[in-house]
Amino acid sequence: SAVISQKPSRDICQRGTSLTIQCQVDSQVTMMFWYRQQPGQSLTLIATANQGSEATYESGFVIDKFPISRPNLTFSTLTVSNMSPEDSSIYLCSVEAVNTEAFFGQGTRLTVV
Amino acid sequence: AQTVTQSQPEMSVQEAETVTLSCTYDTSESDYYLFWYKQPPSRQMILVIRQEAYKQQNATENRFSVNFQKAAKSFSLKISDSQLGDAAMYFCAYRSELGYGGATNKLIFGTGTLLAVQP
């Protein structure tokens, strides 16, 4: 199993500002995933964070808006840039174990005012 | 592209009773994984059960079992002897077999079913 620590757990931000979310895993993992869960909605993959290379973004998500860092095999950050109220969501970090089971962080509840 | 559909936005069950949550999916792949995740108000996503598509036998985990119908692309979750702690949002999810057709091993989620358990 994997234990994921995600920070902050929640934040209220002013529009136009940026927030960086951190994800720390207690073991080395190849890929880390960032998901967005809009209010009352399902989870949608933003990007896959690969160590040593640029993140792979899903359709509808761009690096300028959601820059991702992956400096090592246990840590990643997601930045939500130039925020607007539409960015108010829960953001979740996830990793996958070798048996394909996915583990999730506790999520970051972001409110943009 | 693969899709996952959960047609029941909300369900309710009496404590100790049995409830079945529905999930259908669409894919052209033959090898894949299916999952049920539970998300309580704490937001923590918890794996409930998983099924490999190549296995004909339905997966079971204690009070949780699935009815996997590959030809029909159906993957329902049965919760037996429901408990108050089972109340949560339940998501059905699909994952391609690693490396299949260049697909990544991301999860594709359905829209979720909110389960209420009545005492």
PDB file of N, CA, C and O in Angstrom, chain A residues 14-76:
ATOM      1  N   GLN A  14      -8.131  34.211  -3.489  1.00  0.00           N
ATOM      2  CA  GLN A  14      -8.664  35.307  -4.278  1.00  0.00           C
ATOM      3  C   GLN A  14      -8.486  35.002  -5.765  1.00  0.00           C
ATOM      4  O   GLN A  14      -7.482  34.401  -6.177  1.00  0.00           O
ATOM      5  N   ARG A  15      -9.434  35.413  -6.561  1.00  0.00           N
ATOM      6  CA  ARG A  15      -9.291  35.218  -8.000  1.00  0.00           C
ATOM      7  C   ARG A  15      -8.052  35.939  -8.510  1.00  0.00           C
ATOM      8  O   ARG A  15      -7.668  36.982  -7.988  1.00  0.00           O
ATOM      9  N   GLY A  16      -7.410  35.353  -9.493  1.00  0.00           N
ATOM     10  CA  GLY A  16      -6.210  35.927 -10.071  1.00  0.00           C
ATOM     11  C   GLY A  16      -4.923  35.456  -9.416  1.00  0.00           C
ATOM     12  O   GLY A  16      -3.844  35.665  -9.963  1.00  0.00           O
ATOM     13  N   THR A  17      -5.046  34.812  -8.278  1.00  0.00           N
ATOM     14  CA  THR A  17      -3.853  34.306  -7.595  1.00  0.00           C
ATOM     15  C   THR A  17      -3.611  32.845  -7.966  1.00  0.00           C
ATOM     16  O   THR A  17      -4.367  32.251  -8.733  1.00  0.00           O
ATOM     17  N   SER A  18      -2.533  32.285  -7.427  1.00  0.00           N
ATOM     18  CA  SER A  18      -2.173  30.896  -7.709  1.00  0.00           C
ATOM     19  C   SER A  18      -2.036  30.125  -6.403  1.00  0.00           C
ATOM     20  O   SER A  18      -1.695  30.690  -5.370  1.00  0.00           O
ATOM     21  N   LEU A  19      -2.281  28.842  -6.469  1.00  0.00           N
ATOM     22  CA  LEU A  19      -2.139  27.966  -5.319  1.00  0.00           C
ATOM     23  C   LEU A  19      -1.354  26.734  -5.738  1.00  0.00           C
ATOM     24  O   LEU A  19      -1.648  26.121  -6.766  1.00  0.00           O
ATOM     25  N   THR A  20      -0.387  26.366  -4.918  1.00  0.00           N
ATOM     26  CA  THR A  20       0.387  25.150  -5.174  1.00  0.00           C
ATOM     27  C   THR A  20       0.003  24.088  -4.164  1.00  0.00           C
ATOM     28  O   THR A  20       0.035  24.317  -2.952  1.00  0.00           O
ATOM     29  N   ILE A  21      -0.354  22.919  -4.672  1.00  0.00           N
ATOM     30  CA  ILE A  21      -0.758  21.781  -3.860  1.00  0.00           C
ATOM     31  C   ILE A  21       0.374  20.764  -3.869  1.00  0.00           C
ATOM     32  O   ILE A  21       0.926  20.452  -4.929  1.00  0.00           O
ATOM     33  N   GLN A  22       0.678  20.257  -2.703  1.00  0.00           N
ATOM     34  CA  GLN A  22       1.778  19.314  -2.579  1.00  0.00           C
ATOM     35  C   GLN A  22       1.256  17.896  -2.333  1.00  0.00           C
ATOM     36  O   GLN A  22       0.263  17.707  -1.638  1.00  0.00           O
ATOM     37  N   CYS A  23       1.991  16.932  -2.871  1.00  0.00           N
ATOM     38  CA  CYS A  23       1.642  15.527  -2.699  1.00  0.00           C
ATOM     39  C   CYS A  23       2.915  14.749  -2.381  1.00  0.00           C
ATOM     40  O   CYS A  23       3.850  14.725  -3.186  1.00  0.00           O
ATOM     41  N   GLN A  24       2.910  14.131  -1.191  1.00  0.00           N
ATOM     42  CA  GLN A  24       4.074  13.378  -0.734  1.00  0.00           C
ATOM     43  C   GLN A  24       3.662  11.922  -0.530  1.00  0.00           C
ATOM     44  O   GLN A  24       2.673  11.654   0.149  1.00  0.00           O
ATOM     45  N   VAL A  25       4.439  10.996  -1.093  1.00  0.00           N
ATOM     46  CA  VAL A  25       4.138   9.574  -0.970  1.00  0.00           C
ATOM     47  C   VAL A  25       5.208   8.914  -0.112  1.00  0.00           C
ATOM     48  O   VAL A  25       6.382   9.317  -0.165  1.00  0.00           O
ATOM     49  N   ASP A  26       4.818   7.900   0.635  1.00  0.00           N
ATOM     50  CA  ASP A  26       5.774   7.271   1.563  1.00  0.00           C
ATOM     51  C   ASP A  26       6.625   6.192   0.893  1.00  0.00           C
ATOM     52  O   ASP A  26       7.388   5.501   1.554  1.00  0.00           O
ATOM     53  N   SER A  27       6.486   6.039  -0.424  1.00  0.00           N
ATOM     54  CA  SER A  27       7.310   5.087  -1.154  1.00  0.00           C
ATOM     55  C   SER A  27       7.533   5.620  -2.569  1.00  0.00           C
ATOM     56  O   SER A  27       6.815   6.510  -3.020  1.00  0.00           O
ATOM     57  N   GLN A  28       8.518   5.064  -3.235  1.00  0.00           N
ATOM     58  CA  GLN A  28       8.823   5.537  -4.586  1.00  0.00           C
ATOM     59  C   GLN A  28       7.806   4.975  -5.580  1.00  0.00           C
ATOM     60  O   GLN A  28       7.520   3.778  -5.579  1.00  0.00           O
ATOM     61  N   VAL A  29       7.285   5.836  -6.417  1.00  0.00           N
ATOM     62  CA  VAL A  29       6.305   5.431  -7.419  1.00  0.00           C
ATOM     63  C   VAL A  29       6.695   6.033  -8.756  1.00  0.00           C
ATOM     64  O   VAL A  29       7.267   7.117  -8.825  1.00  0.00           O
ATOM     65  N   THR A  30       6.363   5.317  -9.808  1.00  0.00           N
ATOM     66  CA  THR A  30       6.730   5.784 -11.141  1.00  0.00           C
ATOM     67  C   THR A  30       5.849   6.942 -11.588  1.00  0.00           C
ATOM     68  O   THR A  30       6.331   7.981 -12.007  1.00  0.00           O
ATOM     69  N   MET A  31       4.565   6.740 -11.510  1.00  0.00           N
ATOM     70  CA  MET A  31       3.644   7.765 -11.990  1.00  0.00           C
ATOM     71  C   MET A  31       2.767   8.283 -10.865  1.00  0.00           C
ATOM     72  O   MET A  31       2.307   7.528 -10.017  1.00  0.00           O
ATOM     73  N   MET A  32       2.520   9.560 -10.907  1.00  0.00           N
ATOM     74  CA  MET A  32       1.569  10.195 -10.009  1.00  0.00           C
ATOM     75  C   MET A  32       0.526  10.905 -10.865  1.00  0.00           C
ATOM     76  O   MET A  32       0.839  11.399 -11.953  1.00  0.00           O
ATOM     77  N   PHE A  33      -0.674  10.908 -10.371  1.00  0.00           N
ATOM     78  CA  PHE A  33      -1.788  11.449 -11.145  1.00  0.00           C
ATOM     79  C   PHE A  33      -2.442  12.583 -10.365  1.00  0.00           C
ATOM     80  O   PHE A  33      -2.577  12.510  -9.147  1.00  0.00           O
ATOM     81  N   TRP A  34      -2.905  13.581 -11.079  1.00  0.00           N
ATOM     82  CA  TRP A  34      -3.669  14.672 -10.480  1.00  0.00           C
ATOM     83  C   TRP A  34      -5.075  14.690 -11.093  1.00  0.00           C
ATOM     84  O   TRP A  34      -5.228  14.765 -12.316  1.00  0.00           O
ATOM     85  N   TYR A  35      -6.070  14.631 -10.186  1.00  0.00           N
ATOM     86  CA  TYR A  35      -7.460  14.634 -10.611  1.00  0.00           C
ATOM     87  C   TYR A  35      -8.160  15.886 -10.090  1.00  0.00           C
ATOM     88  O   TYR A  35      -7.798  16.429  -9.040  1.00  0.00           O
ATOM     89  N   ARG A  36      -9.197  16.287 -10.785  1.00  0.00           N
ATOM     90  CA  ARG A  36     -10.068  17.363 -10.328  1.00  0.00           C
ATOM     91  C   ARG A  36     -11.470  16.808 -10.142  1.00  0.00           C
ATOM     92  O   ARG A  36     -11.957  16.041 -10.983  1.00  0.00           O
ATOM     93  N   GLN A  37     -12.091  17.205  -9.059  1.00  0.00           N
ATOM     94  CA  GLN A  37     -13.472  16.815  -8.786  1.00  0.00           C
ATOM     95  C   GLN A  37     -14.273  18.078  -8.541  1.00  0.00           C
ATOM     96  O   GLN A  37     -14.232  18.658  -7.452  1.00  0.00           O
ATOM     97  N   GLN A  38     -14.987  18.516  -9.550  1.00  0.00           N
ATOM     98  CA  GLN A  38     -15.807  19.713  -9.413  1.00  0.00           C
ATOM     99  C   GLN A  38     -17.023  19.396  -8.535  1.00  0.00           C
ATOM    100  O   GLN A  38     -17.403  18.222  -8.402  1.00  0.00           O
ATOM    101  N   PRO A  39     -17.613  20.419  -7.933  1.00  0.00           N
ATOM    102  CA  PRO A  39     -18.704  20.201  -6.970  1.00  0.00           C
ATOM    103  C   PRO A  39     -19.790  19.276  -7.498  1.00  0.00           C
ATOM    104  O   PRO A  39     -20.361  19.514  -8.557  1.00  0.00           O
ATOM    105  N   GLY A  40     -20.043  18.204  -6.783  1.00  0.00           N
ATOM    106  CA  GLY A  40     -21.074  17.257  -7.156  1.00  0.00           C
ATOM    107  C   GLY A  40     -20.762  16.430  -8.383  1.00  0.00           C
ATOM    108  O   GLY A  40     -21.652  15.752  -8.907  1.00  0.00           O
ATOM    109  N   GLN A  41     -19.531  16.477  -8.833  1.00  0.00           N
ATOM    110  CA  GLN A  41     -19.169  15.784 -10.072  1.00  0.00           C
ATOM    111  C   GLN A  41     -18.221  14.613  -9.791  1.00  0.00           C
ATOM    112  O   GLN A  41     -17.805  14.382  -8.658  1.00  0.00           O
ATOM    113  N   SER A  42     -17.881  13.927 -10.861  1.00  0.00           N
ATOM    114  CA  SER A  42     -16.946  12.816 -10.761  1.00  0.00           C
ATOM    115  C   SER A  42     -15.512  13.326 -10.846  1.00  0.00           C
ATOM    116  O   SER A  42     -15.264  14.528 -10.932  1.00  0.00           O
ATOM    117  N   LEU A  43     -14.583  12.416 -10.814  1.00  0.00           N
ATOM    118  CA  LEU A  43     -13.172  12.769 -10.906  1.00  0.00           C
ATOM    119  C   LEU A  43     -12.734  12.781 -12.365  1.00  0.00           C
ATOM    120  O   LEU A  43     -13.050  11.849 -13.116  1.00  0.00           O
ATOM    121  N   THR A  44     -11.980  13.798 -12.715  1.00  0.00           N
ATOM    122  CA  THR A  44     -11.440  13.929 -14.065  1.00  0.00           C
ATOM    123  C   THR A  44      -9.933  14.085 -13.976  1.00  0.00           C
ATOM    124  O   THR A  44      -9.444  14.928 -13.216  1.00  0.00           O
ATOM    125  N   LEU A  45      -9.218  13.313 -14.769  1.00  0.00           N
ATOM    126  CA  LEU A  45      -7.760  13.382 -14.745  1.00  0.00           C
ATOM    127  C   LEU A  45      -7.282  14.676 -15.383  1.00  0.00           C
ATOM    128  O   LEU A  45      -7.693  15.020 -16.502  1.00  0.00           O
ATOM    129  N   ILE A  46      -6.419  15.387 -14.660  1.00  0.00           N
ATOM    130  CA  ILE A  46      -5.797  16.587 -15.199  1.00  0.00           C
ATOM    131  C   ILE A  46      -4.540  16.205 -15.962  1.00  0.00           C
ATOM    132  O   ILE A  46      -4.354  16.580 -17.122  1.00  0.00           O
ATOM    133  N   ALA A  47      -3.663  15.459 -15.291  1.00  0.00           N
ATOM    134  CA  ALA A  47      -2.380  15.130 -15.905  1.00  0.00           C
ATOM    135  C   ALA A  47      -1.723  13.994 -15.153  1.00  0.00           C
ATOM    136  O   ALA A  47      -2.040  13.707 -13.999  1.00  0.00           O
ATOM    137  N   THR A  48      -0.776  13.389 -15.834  1.00  0.00           N
ATOM    138  CA  THR A  48       0.075  12.353 -15.251  1.00  0.00           C
ATOM    139  C   THR A  48       1.463  12.949 -15.067  1.00  0.00           C
ATOM    140  O   THR A  48       2.041  13.493 -16.021  1.00  0.00           O
ATOM    141  N   ALA A  49       1.973  12.851 -13.851  1.00  0.00           N
ATOM    142  CA  ALA A  49       3.275  13.438 -13.532  1.00  0.00           C
ATOM    143  C   ALA A  49       4.333  12.359 -13.572  1.00  0.00           C
ATOM    144  O   ALA A  49       4.275  11.396 -12.811  1.00  0.00           O
ATOM    145  N   ASN A  50       5.296  12.511 -14.461  1.00  0.00           N
ATOM    146  CA  ASN A  50       6.372  11.547 -14.618  1.00  0.00           C
ATOM    147  C   ASN A  50       7.666  12.145 -14.089  1.00  0.00           C
ATOM    148  O   ASN A  50       7.986  13.301 -14.383  1.00  0.00           O
ATOM    149  N   GLN A  51       8.403  11.384 -13.351  1.00  0.00           N
ATOM    150  CA  GLN A  51       9.670  11.878 -12.818  1.00  0.00           C
ATOM    151  C   GLN A  51      10.682  12.024 -13.938  1.00  0.00           C
ATOM    152  O   GLN A  51      10.888  11.104 -14.719  1.00  0.00           O
ATOM    153  N   GLY A  52      11.291  13.187 -14.018  1.00  0.00           N
ATOM    154  CA  GLY A  52      12.327  13.400 -15.006  1.00  0.00           C
ATOM    155  C   GLY A  52      11.850  13.843 -16.371  1.00  0.00           C
ATOM    156  O   GLY A  52      12.667  14.017 -17.284  1.00  0.00           O
ATOM    157  N   SER A  53      10.557  14.032 -16.529  1.00  0.00           N
ATOM    158  CA  SER A  53      10.042  14.492 -17.811  1.00  0.00           C
ATOM    159  C   SER A  53       8.822  15.368 -17.578  1.00  0.00           C
ATOM    160  O   SER A  53       8.303  15.444 -16.467  1.00  0.00           O
ATOM    161  N   GLU A  54       8.380  16.015 -18.633  1.00  0.00           N
ATOM    162  CA  GLU A  54       7.210  16.881 -18.496  1.00  0.00           C
ATOM    163  C   GLU A  54       5.958  16.047 -18.247  1.00  0.00           C
ATOM    164  O   GLU A  54       5.836  14.922 -18.731  1.00  0.00           O
ATOM    165  N   ALA A  55       5.035  16.649 -17.551  1.00  0.00           N
ATOM    166  CA  ALA A  55       3.770  15.976 -17.292  1.00  0.00           C
ATOM    167  C   ALA A  55       2.976  15.806 -18.579  1.00  0.00           C
ATOM    168  O   ALA A  55       3.124  16.578 -19.529  1.00  0.00           O
ATOM    169  N   THR A  56       2.142  14.798 -18.602  1.00  0.00           N
ATOM    170  CA  THR A  56       1.268  14.533 -19.743  1.00  0.00           C
ATOM    171  C   THR A  56      -0.132  15.004 -19.391  1.00  0.00           C
ATOM    172  O   THR A  56      -0.744  14.467 -18.465  1.00  0.00           O
ATOM    173  N   TYR A  57      -0.645  15.963 -20.143  1.00  0.00           N
ATOM    174  CA  TYR A  57      -1.921  16.584 -19.821  1.00  0.00           C
ATOM    175  C   TYR A  57      -3.054  15.968 -20.646  1.00  0.00           C
ATOM    176  O   TYR A  57      -2.890  15.622 -21.816  1.00  0.00           O
ATOM    177  N   GLU A  58      -4.213  15.885 -20.016  1.00  0.00           N
ATOM    178  CA  GLU A  58      -5.414  15.403 -20.689  1.00  0.00           C
ATOM    179  C   GLU A  58      -6.030  16.547 -21.493  1.00  0.00           C
ATOM    180  O   GLU A  58      -5.743  17.729 -21.269  1.00  0.00           O
ATOM    181  N   SER A  59      -6.875  16.144 -22.406  1.00  0.00           N
ATOM    182  CA  SER A  59      -7.561  17.124 -23.234  1.00  0.00           C
ATOM    183  C   SER A  59      -8.344  18.095 -22.362  1.00  0.00           C
ATOM    184  O   SER A  59      -9.051  17.688 -21.444  1.00  0.00           O
ATOM    185  N   GLY A  60      -8.165  19.367 -22.642  1.00  0.00           N
ATOM    186  CA  GLY A  60      -8.877  20.393 -21.888  1.00  0.00           C
ATOM    187  C   GLY A  60      -8.065  20.994 -20.757  1.00  0.00           C
ATOM    188  O   GLY A  60      -8.510  21.956 -20.122  1.00  0.00           O
ATOM    189  N   PHE A  61      -6.904  20.449 -20.511  1.00  0.00           N
ATOM    190  CA  PHE A  61      -6.026  20.955 -19.449  1.00  0.00           C
ATOM    191  C   PHE A  61      -4.682  21.329 -20.074  1.00  0.00           C
ATOM    192  O   PHE A  61      -4.143  20.584 -20.884  1.00  0.00           O
ATOM    193  N   VAL A  62      -4.158  22.486 -19.681  1.00  0.00           N
ATOM    194  CA  VAL A  62      -2.913  22.967 -20.266  1.00  0.00           C
ATOM    195  C   VAL A  62      -1.900  23.299 -19.184  1.00  0.00           C
ATOM    196  O   VAL A  62      -2.256  23.650 -18.052  1.00  0.00           O
ATOM    197  N   ILE A  63      -0.646  23.224 -19.576  1.00  0.00           N
ATOM    198  CA  ILE A  63       0.448  23.412 -18.632  1.00  0.00           C
ATOM    199  C   ILE A  63       0.476  24.815 -18.045  1.00  0.00           C
ATOM    200  O   ILE A  63       0.830  24.999 -16.882  1.00  0.00           O
ATOM    201  N   ASP A  64       0.102  25.810 -18.825  1.00  0.00           N
ATOM    202  CA  ASP A  64       0.140  27.179 -18.323  1.00  0.00           C
ATOM    203  C   ASP A  64      -0.839  27.374 -17.166  1.00  0.00           C
ATOM    204  O   ASP A  64      -0.594  28.174 -16.269  1.00  0.00           O
ATOM    205  N   LYS A  65      -1.934  26.671 -17.196  1.00  0.00           N
ATOM    206  CA  LYS A  65      -2.952  26.786 -16.169  1.00  0.00           C
ATOM    207  C   LYS A  65      -2.664  25.862 -14.981  1.00  0.00           C
ATOM    208  O   LYS A  65      -2.900  26.226 -13.831  1.00  0.00           O
ATOM    209  N   PHE A  66      -2.146  24.691 -15.253  1.00  0.00           N
ATOM    210  CA  PHE A  66      -1.896  23.687 -14.222  1.00  0.00           C
ATOM    211  C   PHE A  66      -0.462  23.165 -14.302  1.00  0.00           C
ATOM    212  O   PHE A  66      -0.233  21.990 -14.599  1.00  0.00           O
ATOM    213  N   PRO A  67       0.515  24.006 -14.036  1.00  0.00           N
ATOM    214  CA  PRO A  67       1.896  23.497 -14.077  1.00  0.00           C
ATOM    215  C   PRO A  67       2.132  22.470 -12.983  1.00  0.00           C
ATOM    216  O   PRO A  67       1.628  22.588 -11.862  1.00  0.00           O
ATOM    217  N   ILE A  68       2.892  21.445 -13.329  1.00  0.00           N
ATOM    218  CA  ILE A  68       3.163  20.324 -12.432  1.00  0.00           C
ATOM    219  C   ILE A  68       4.660  20.127 -12.331  1.00  0.00           C
ATOM    220  O   ILE A  68       5.380  20.212 -13.316  1.00  0.00           O
ATOM    221  N   SER A  69       5.107  19.864 -11.126  1.00  0.00           N
ATOM    222  CA  SER A  69       6.500  19.490 -10.930  1.00  0.00           C
ATOM    223  C   SER A  69       6.575  18.080 -10.366  1.00  0.00           C
ATOM    224  O   SER A  69       5.673  17.624  -9.664  1.00  0.00           O
ATOM    225  N   ARG A  70       7.658  17.393 -10.684  1.00  0.00           N
ATOM    226  CA  ARG A  70       7.884  16.029 -10.179  1.00  0.00           C
ATOM    227  C   ARG A  70       9.386  15.873  -9.983  1.00  0.00           C
ATOM    228  O   ARG A  70      10.049  15.205 -10.756  1.00  0.00           O
ATOM    229  N   PRO A  71       9.915  16.464  -8.919  1.00  0.00           N
ATOM    230  CA  PRO A  71      11.369  16.479  -8.752  1.00  0.00           C
ATOM    231  C   PRO A  71      11.969  15.125  -8.382  1.00  0.00           C
ATOM    232  O   PRO A  71      13.158  14.914  -8.602  1.00  0.00           O
ATOM    233  N   ASN A  72      11.184  14.235  -7.791  1.00  0.00           N
ATOM    234  CA  ASN A  72      11.688  12.909  -7.421  1.00  0.00           C
ATOM    235  C   ASN A  72      10.543  11.908  -7.414  1.00  0.00           C
ATOM    236  O   ASN A  72       9.405  12.248  -7.762  1.00  0.00           O
ATOM    237  N   LEU A  73      10.841  10.679  -7.005  1.00  0.00           N
ATOM    238  CA  LEU A  73       9.861   9.601  -7.112  1.00  0.00           C
ATOM    239  C   LEU A  73       8.850   9.575  -5.970  1.00  0.00           C
ATOM    240  O   LEU A  73       7.995   8.689  -5.924  1.00  0.00           O
ATOM    241  N   THR A  74       8.940  10.512  -5.037  1.00  0.00           N
ATOM    242  CA  THR A  74       8.003  10.515  -3.913  1.00  0.00           C
ATOM    243  C   THR A  74       7.232  11.818  -3.764  1.00  0.00           C
ATOM    244  O   THR A  74       6.436  11.963  -2.831  1.00  0.00           O
ATOM    245  N   PHE A  75       7.430  12.752  -4.654  1.00  0.00           N
ATOM    246  CA  PHE A  75       6.862  14.084  -4.450  1.00  0.00           C
ATOM    247  C   PHE A  75       6.427  14.721  -5.763  1.00  0.00           C
ATOM    248  O   PHE A  75       7.071  14.554  -6.795  1.00  0.00           O
ATOM    249  N   SER A  76       5.307  15.452  -5.695  1.00  0.00           N
ATOM    250  CA  SER A  76       4.837  16.196  -6.857  1.00  0.00           C
ATOM    251  C   SER A  76       4.039  17.403  -6.372  1.00  0.00           C
ATOM    252  O   SER A  76       3.504  17.398  -5.258  1.00  0.00           O
TER     253      SER A  76
END
